[in-house]
mmCIF file of C-alpha atoms and ligand atoms in Angstrom:
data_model
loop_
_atom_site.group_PDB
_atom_site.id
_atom_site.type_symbol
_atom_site.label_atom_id
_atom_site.label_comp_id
_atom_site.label_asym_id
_atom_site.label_seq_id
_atom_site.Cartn_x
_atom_site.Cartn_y
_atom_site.Cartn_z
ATOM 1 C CA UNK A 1 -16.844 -4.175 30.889
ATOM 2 C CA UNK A 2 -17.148 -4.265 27.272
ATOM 3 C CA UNK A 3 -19.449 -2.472 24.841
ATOM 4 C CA UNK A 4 -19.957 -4.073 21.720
ATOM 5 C CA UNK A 5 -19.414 -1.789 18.845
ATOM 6 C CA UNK A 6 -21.374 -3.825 15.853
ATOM 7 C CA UNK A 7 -24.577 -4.277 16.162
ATOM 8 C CA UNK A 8 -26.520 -8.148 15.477
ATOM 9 C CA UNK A 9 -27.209 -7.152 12.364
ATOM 10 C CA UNK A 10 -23.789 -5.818 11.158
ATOM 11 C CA UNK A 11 -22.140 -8.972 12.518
ATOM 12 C CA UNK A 12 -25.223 -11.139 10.369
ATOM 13 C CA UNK A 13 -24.466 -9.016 7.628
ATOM 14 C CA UNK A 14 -20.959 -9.595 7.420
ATOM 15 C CA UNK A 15 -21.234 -12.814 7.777
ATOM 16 C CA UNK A 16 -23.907 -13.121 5.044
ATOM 17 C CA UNK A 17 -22.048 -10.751 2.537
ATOM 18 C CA UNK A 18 -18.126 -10.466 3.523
ATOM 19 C CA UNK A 19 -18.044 -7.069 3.398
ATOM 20 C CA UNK A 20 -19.766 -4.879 5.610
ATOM 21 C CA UNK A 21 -19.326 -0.624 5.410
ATOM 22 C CA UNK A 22 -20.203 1.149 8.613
ATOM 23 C CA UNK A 23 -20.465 4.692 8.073
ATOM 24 C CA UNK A 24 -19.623 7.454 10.212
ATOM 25 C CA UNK A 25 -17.003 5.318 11.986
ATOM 26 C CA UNK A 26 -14.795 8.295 12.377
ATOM 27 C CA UNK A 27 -15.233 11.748 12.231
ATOM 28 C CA UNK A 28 -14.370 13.957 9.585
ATOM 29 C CA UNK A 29 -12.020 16.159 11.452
ATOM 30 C CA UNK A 30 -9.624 12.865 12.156
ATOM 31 C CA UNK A 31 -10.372 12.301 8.410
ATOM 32 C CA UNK A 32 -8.401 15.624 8.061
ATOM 33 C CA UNK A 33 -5.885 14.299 10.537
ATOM 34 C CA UNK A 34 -5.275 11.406 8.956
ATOM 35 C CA UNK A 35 -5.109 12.901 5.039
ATOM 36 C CA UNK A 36 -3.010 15.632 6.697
ATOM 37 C CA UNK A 37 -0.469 13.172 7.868
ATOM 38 C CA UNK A 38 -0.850 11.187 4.794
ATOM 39 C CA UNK A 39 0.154 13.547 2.933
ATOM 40 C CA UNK A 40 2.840 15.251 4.727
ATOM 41 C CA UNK A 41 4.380 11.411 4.797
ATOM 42 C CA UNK A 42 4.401 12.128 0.556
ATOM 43 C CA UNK A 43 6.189 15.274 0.930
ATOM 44 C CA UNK A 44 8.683 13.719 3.267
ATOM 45 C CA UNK A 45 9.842 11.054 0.510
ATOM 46 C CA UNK A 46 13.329 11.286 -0.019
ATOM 47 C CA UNK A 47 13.856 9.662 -3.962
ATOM 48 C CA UNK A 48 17.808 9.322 -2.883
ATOM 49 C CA UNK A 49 18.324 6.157 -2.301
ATOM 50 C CA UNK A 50 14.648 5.004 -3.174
ATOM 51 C CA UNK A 51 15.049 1.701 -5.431
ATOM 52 C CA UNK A 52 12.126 2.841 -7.832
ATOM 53 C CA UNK A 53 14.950 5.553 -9.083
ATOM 54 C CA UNK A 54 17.543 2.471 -9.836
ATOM 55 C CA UNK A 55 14.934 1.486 -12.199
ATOM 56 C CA UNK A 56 15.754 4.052 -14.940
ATOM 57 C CA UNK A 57 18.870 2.107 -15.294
ATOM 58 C CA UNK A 58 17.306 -0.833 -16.698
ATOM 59 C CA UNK A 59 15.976 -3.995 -15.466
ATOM 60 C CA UNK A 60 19.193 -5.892 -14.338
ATOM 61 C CA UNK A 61 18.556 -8.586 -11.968
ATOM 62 C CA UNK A 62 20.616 -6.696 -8.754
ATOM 63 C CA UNK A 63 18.281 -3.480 -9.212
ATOM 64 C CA UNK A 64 15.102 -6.274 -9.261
ATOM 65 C CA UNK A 65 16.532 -7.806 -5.957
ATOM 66 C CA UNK A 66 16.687 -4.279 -4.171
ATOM 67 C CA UNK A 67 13.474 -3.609 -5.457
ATOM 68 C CA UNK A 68 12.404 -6.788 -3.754
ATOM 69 C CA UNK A 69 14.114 -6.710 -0.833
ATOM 70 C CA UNK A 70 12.251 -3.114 -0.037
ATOM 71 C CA UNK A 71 9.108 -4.637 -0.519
ATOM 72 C CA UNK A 72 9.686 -8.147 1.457
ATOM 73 C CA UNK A 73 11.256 -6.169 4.231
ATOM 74 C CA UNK A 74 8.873 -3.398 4.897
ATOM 75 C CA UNK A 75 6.561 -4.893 7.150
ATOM 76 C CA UNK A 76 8.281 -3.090 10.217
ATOM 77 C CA UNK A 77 8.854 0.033 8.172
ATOM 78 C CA UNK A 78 7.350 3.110 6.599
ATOM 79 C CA UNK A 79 8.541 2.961 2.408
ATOM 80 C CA UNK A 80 7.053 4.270 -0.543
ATOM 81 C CA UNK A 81 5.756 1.991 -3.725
ATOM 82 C CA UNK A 82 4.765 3.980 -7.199
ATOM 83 C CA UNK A 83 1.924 3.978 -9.331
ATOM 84 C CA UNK A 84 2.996 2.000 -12.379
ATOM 85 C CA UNK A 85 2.055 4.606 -14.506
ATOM 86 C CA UNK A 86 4.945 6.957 -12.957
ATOM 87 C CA UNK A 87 7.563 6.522 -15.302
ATOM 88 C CA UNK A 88 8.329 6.413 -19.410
ATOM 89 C CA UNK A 89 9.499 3.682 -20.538
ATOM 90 C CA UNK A 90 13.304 4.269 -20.104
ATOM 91 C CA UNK A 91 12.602 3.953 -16.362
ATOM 92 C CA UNK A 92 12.262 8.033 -15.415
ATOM 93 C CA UNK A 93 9.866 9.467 -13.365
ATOM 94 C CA UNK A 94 7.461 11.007 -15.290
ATOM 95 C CA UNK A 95 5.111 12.752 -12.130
ATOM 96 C CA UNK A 96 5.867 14.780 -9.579
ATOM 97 C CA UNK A 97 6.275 12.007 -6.501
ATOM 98 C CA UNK A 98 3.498 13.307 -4.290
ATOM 99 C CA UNK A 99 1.440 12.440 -7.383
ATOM 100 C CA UNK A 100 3.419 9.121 -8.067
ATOM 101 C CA UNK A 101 2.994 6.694 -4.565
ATOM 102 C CA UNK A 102 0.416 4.364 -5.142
ATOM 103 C CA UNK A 103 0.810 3.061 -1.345
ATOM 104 C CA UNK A 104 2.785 3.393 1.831
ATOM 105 C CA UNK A 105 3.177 0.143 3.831
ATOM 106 C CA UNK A 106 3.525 -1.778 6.082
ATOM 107 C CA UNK A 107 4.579 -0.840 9.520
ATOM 108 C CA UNK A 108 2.369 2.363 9.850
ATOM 109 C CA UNK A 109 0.123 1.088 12.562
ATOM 110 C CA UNK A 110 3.382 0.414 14.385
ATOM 111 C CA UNK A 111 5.980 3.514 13.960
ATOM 112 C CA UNK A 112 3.828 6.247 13.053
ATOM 113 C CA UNK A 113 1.810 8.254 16.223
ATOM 114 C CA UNK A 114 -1.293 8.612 14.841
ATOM 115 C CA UNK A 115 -1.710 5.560 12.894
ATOM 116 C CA UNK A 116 -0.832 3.308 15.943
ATOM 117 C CA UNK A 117 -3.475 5.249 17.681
ATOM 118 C CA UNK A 118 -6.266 4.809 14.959
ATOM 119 C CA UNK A 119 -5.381 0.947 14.471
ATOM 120 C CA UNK A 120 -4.850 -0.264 18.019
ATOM 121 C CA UNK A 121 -7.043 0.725 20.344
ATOM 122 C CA UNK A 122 -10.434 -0.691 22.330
ATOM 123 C CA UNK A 123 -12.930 0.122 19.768
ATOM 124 C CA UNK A 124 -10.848 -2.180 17.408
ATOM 125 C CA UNK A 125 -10.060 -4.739 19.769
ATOM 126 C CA UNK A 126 -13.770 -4.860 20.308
ATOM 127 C CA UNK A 127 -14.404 -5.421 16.717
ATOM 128 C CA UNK A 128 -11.814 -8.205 16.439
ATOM 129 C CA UNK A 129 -13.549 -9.950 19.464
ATOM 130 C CA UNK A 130 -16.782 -9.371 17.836
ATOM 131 C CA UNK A 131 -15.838 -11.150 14.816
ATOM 132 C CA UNK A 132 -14.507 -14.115 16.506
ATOM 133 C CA UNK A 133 -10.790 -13.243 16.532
ATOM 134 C CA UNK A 134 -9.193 -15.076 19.344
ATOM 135 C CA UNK A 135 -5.852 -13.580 19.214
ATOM 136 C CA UNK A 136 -6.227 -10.341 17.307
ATOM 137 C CA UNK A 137 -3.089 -9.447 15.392
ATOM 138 C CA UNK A 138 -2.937 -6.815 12.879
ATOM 139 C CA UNK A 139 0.053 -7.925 10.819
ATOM 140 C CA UNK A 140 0.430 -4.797 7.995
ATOM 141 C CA UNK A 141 -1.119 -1.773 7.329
ATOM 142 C CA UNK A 142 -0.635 0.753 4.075
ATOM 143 C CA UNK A 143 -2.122 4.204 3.169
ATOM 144 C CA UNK A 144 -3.110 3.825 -0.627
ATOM 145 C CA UNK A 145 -3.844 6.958 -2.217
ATOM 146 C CA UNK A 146 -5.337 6.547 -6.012
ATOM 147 C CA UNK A 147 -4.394 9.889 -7.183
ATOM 148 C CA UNK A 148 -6.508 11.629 -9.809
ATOM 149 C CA UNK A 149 -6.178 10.393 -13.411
ATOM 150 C CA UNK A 150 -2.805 7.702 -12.205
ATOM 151 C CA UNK A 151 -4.271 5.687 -9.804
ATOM 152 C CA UNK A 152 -3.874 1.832 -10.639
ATOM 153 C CA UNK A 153 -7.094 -0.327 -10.997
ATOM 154 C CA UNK A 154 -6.719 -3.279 -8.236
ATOM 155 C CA UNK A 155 -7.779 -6.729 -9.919
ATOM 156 C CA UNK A 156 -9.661 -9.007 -8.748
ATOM 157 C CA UNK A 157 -8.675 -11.026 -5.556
ATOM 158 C CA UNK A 158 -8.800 -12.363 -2.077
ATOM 159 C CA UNK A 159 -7.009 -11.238 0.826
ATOM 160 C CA UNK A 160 -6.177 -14.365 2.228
ATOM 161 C CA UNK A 161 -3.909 -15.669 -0.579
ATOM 162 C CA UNK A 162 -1.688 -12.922 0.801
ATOM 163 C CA UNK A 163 -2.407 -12.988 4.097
ATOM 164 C CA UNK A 164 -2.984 -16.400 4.428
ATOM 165 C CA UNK A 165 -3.171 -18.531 7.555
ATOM 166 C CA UNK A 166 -4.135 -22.097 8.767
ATOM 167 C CA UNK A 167 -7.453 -22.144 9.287
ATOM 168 C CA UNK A 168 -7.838 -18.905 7.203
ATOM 169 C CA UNK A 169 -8.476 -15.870 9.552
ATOM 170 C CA UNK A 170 -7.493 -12.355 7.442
ATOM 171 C CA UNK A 171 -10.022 -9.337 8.077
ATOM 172 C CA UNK A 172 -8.994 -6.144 6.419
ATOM 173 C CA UNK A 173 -10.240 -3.058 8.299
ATOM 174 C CA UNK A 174 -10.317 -0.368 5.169
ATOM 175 C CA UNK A 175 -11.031 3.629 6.409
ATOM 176 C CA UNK A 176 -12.189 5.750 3.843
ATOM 177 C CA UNK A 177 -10.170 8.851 4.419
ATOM 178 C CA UNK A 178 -11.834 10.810 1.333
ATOM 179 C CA UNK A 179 -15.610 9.731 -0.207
ATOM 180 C CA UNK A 180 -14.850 6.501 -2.769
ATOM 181 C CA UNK A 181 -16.786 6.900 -5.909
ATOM 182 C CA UNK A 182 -17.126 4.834 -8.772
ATOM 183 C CA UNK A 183 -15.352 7.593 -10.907
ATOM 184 C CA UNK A 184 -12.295 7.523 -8.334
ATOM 185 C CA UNK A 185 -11.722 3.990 -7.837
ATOM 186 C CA UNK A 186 -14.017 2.466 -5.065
ATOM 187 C CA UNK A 187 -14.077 -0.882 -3.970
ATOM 188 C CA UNK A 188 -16.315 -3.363 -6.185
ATOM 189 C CA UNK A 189 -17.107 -7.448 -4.369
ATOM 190 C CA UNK A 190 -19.068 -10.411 -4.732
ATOM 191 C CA UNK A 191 -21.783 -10.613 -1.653
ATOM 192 C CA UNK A 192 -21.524 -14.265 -0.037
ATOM 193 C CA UNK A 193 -18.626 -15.373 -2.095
ATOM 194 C CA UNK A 194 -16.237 -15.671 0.723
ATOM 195 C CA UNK A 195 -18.261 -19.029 1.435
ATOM 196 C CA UNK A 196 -18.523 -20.040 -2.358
ATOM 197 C CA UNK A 197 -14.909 -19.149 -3.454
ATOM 198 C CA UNK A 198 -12.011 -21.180 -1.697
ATOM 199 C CA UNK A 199 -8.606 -19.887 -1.787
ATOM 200 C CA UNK A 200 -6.959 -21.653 -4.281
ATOM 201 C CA UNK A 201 -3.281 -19.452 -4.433
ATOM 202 C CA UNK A 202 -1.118 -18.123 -2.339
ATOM 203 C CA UNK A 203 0.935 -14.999 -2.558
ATOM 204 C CA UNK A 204 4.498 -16.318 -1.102
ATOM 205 C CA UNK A 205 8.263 -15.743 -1.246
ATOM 206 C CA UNK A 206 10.207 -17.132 -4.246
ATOM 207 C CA UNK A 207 12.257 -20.218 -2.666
ATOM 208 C CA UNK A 208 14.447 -20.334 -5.647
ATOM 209 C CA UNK A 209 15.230 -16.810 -5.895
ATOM 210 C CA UNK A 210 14.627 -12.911 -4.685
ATOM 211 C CA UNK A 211 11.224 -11.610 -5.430
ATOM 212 C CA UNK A 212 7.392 -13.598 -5.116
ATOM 213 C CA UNK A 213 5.400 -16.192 -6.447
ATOM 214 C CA UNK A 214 2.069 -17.028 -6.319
ATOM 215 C CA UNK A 215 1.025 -20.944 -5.676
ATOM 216 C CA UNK A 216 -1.435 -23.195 -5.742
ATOM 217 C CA UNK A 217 -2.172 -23.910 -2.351
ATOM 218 C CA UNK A 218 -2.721 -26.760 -2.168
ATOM 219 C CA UNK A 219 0.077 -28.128 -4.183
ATOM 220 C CA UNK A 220 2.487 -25.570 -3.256
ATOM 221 C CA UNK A 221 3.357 -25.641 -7.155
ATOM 222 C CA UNK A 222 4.146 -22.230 -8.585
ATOM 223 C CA UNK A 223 1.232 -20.767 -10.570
ATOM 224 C CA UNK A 224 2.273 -19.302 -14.485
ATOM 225 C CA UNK A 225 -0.442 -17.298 -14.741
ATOM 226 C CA UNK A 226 -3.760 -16.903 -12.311
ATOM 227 C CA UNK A 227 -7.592 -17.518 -13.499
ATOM 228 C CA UNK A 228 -10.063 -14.878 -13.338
ATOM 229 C CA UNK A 229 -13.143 -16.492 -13.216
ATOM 230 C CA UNK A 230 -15.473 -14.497 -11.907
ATOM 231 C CA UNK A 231 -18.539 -12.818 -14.029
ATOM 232 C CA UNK A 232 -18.502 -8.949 -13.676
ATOM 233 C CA UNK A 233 -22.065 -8.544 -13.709
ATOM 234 C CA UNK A 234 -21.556 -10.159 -9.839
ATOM 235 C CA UNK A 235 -19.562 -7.566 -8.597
ATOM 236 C CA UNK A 236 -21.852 -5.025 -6.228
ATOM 237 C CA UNK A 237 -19.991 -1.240 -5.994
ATOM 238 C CA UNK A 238 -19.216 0.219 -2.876
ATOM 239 C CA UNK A 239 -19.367 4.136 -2.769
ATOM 240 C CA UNK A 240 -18.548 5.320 0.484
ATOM 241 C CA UNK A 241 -18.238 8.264 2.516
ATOM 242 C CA UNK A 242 -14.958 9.857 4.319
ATOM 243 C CA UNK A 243 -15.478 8.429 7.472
ATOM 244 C CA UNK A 244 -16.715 4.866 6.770
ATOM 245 C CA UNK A 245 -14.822 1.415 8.006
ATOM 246 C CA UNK A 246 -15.091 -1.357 5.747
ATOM 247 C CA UNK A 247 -14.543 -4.816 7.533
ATOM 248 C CA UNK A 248 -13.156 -6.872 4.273
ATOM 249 C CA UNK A 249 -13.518 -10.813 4.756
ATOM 250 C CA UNK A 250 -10.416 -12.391 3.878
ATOM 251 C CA UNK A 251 -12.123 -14.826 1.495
ATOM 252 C CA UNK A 252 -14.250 -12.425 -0.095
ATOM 253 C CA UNK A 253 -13.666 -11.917 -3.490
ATOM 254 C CA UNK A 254 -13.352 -7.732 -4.489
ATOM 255 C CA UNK A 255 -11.413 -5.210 -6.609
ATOM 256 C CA UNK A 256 -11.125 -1.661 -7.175
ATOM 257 C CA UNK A 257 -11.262 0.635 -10.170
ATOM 258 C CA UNK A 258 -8.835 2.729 -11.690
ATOM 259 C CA UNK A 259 -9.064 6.467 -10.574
ATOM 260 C CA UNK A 260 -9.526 8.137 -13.783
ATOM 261 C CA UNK A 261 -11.041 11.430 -12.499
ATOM 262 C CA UNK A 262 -9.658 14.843 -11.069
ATOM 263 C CA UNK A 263 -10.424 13.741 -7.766
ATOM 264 C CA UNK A 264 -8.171 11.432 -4.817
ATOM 265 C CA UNK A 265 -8.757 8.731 -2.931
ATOM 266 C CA UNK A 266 -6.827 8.120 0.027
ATOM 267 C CA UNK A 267 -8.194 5.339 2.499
ATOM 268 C CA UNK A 268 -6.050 3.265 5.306
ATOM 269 C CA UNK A 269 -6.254 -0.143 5.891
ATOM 270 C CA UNK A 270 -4.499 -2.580 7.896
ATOM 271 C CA UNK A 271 -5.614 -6.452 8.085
ATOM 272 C CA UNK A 272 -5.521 -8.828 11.121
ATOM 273 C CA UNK A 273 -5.106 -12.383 11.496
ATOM 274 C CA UNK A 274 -5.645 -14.888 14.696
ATOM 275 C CA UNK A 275 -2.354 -15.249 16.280
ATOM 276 C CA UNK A 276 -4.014 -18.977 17.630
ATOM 277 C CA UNK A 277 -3.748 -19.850 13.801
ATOM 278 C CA UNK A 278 -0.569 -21.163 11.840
ATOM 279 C CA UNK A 279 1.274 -18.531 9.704
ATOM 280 C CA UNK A 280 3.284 -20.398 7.150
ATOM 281 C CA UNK A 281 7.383 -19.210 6.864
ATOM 282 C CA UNK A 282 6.770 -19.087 3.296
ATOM 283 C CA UNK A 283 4.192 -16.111 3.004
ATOM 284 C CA UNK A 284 5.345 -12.836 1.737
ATOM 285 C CA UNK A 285 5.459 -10.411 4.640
ATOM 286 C CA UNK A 286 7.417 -11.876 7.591
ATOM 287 C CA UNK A 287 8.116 -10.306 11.083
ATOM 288 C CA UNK A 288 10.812 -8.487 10.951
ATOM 289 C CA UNK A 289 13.808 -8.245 13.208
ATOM 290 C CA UNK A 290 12.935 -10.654 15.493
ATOM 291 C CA UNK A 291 9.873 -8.310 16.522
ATOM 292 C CA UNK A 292 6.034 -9.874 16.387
ATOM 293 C CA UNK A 293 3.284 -9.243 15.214
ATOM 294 C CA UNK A 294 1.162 -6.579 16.621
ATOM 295 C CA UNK A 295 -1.217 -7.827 19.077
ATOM 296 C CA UNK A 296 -4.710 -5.779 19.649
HETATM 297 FE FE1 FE2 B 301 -7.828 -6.536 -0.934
#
């Protein structure tokens, strides 16, 4: 038989707001398990071989296509993405690389132990249900860490134009694995507008070239630059405490800050969709190797 695990009034608040934090949703000694691992992942990077290092010979169009390709292919793998901020401007890396990732995606909840323990499992499942999924698949997952003083602002946006499905499904499930603050980059969104705010681009692969695009949706006509429309006095913060899960609406519209102070943030998150719903060929992040999606 199954227990629910949100309450009425988490699944009315979610619905009313698109974001919903419940805190205490893990303990803080699997906090520790999960930073631990997090972090021994960092010291396992290997830079040989990384594409990020090709960079510092200049921009040619093969080292962007490698750079691509280990993005667009990392869906069923565990690879490394910098902080922006990590190198000078002849392309070298300019921080010591523990202090340099800016994420780790996007096969985590499938190859690594304790990940694929934390994402898929009953509780979750439950969730999913809760929320209406039919056919919960989680689809990617990523450890971003915001380290102190380099971690990258994330702008404005919705998940769905890069998880995006037909009818829309995307939930992100979002663990803070340290306390977010407003000084180290917590989340920031717009209560309700996941009802007021329609999806408008999508986040797909180029079809006339390596690399990614973003769309208008409807049109399927490539985007030059996107419109941020939204006023900042909307936004509502969202401190949290190690420990909390934040169930992210894939139509809500949120952002993080930049982590400017002397403190991390790590948090895991991986998103689901409805495996009942159409996933276009065209998105970014395709199954890999013939393998599917992972179903909860
Ligand atoms: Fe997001």
């Amino acid at each position: 038989m199954n227990t629910n695990v949100l309450t009425k009034e988490q699944l009315q608040q979610f619905d009313r707001d698109g974001c919903l934090a419940i805190p205490n949703f893990f303990t803080s000694v699997k906090a520790q398990e999960l930073r631990t691992a997090a972090e021994n992942l960092l010291e396992n990077l290997s830079l040989d071989g990384h594409p990020m290092t090709k960079f510092t010979t200049g921009t040619t169009e093969e080292n962007k296509h490698v750079g691509d390709d280990y993005f667009l292919q990392s869906g069923n793998k565990i690879r490394y993405f910098f902080e922006e901020g990590a190198f000078n401007e002849k392309g070298d890396l300019i921080r010591q690389k523990e202090r340099a990732i800016n994420k780790i995606g996007h096969g985590l909840h499938m190859l690594h132990p304790l990940f694929k323990e934390f994402s898929t499992n009953k509780t979750i499942s439950t969730i999913a249900k809760q929320l209406g999924f039919r056919s919960p698949q989680i689809l990617q997952s990523m450890l971003i860490f915001k380290q102190p003083y380099i971690g990258g602002q994330v702008p404005s946006h919705q998940d769905s134009s890069f998880l995006y499905t037909e009818p829309l499904s995307a939930v992100g499930f979002w663990f803070a694995l340290e306390d977010a603050t407003v000084e180290n980059g917590c989340l920031w969104f717009i209560p309700g507008s996941h009802k007021t705010t329609p999806i408008d681009k999508r986040f797909v692969r180029n079809p006339n070239g390596s690399g990614t695009i973003f769309i208008d949706s409807a049109s399927q006509k490539e985007l030059q630059q996107s419109v941020q429309n939204e006023d900042e006095k909307e936004f509502v913060k969202l401190e949290v405490k190690a420990g909390t899960l934040v169930l992210i609406h894939g139509s809500v519209v949120h952002k993080s800050g930049p982590n400017l102070s002397e403190k991390s943030r790590y948090i895991y998150t991986f998103h689901c969709i409805d495996g009942e719903a159409k996933y276009p060929k065209n998105n970014w992040l395709q199954p890999e190797d013939g393998e599917c999606f992972t179903s909860i």
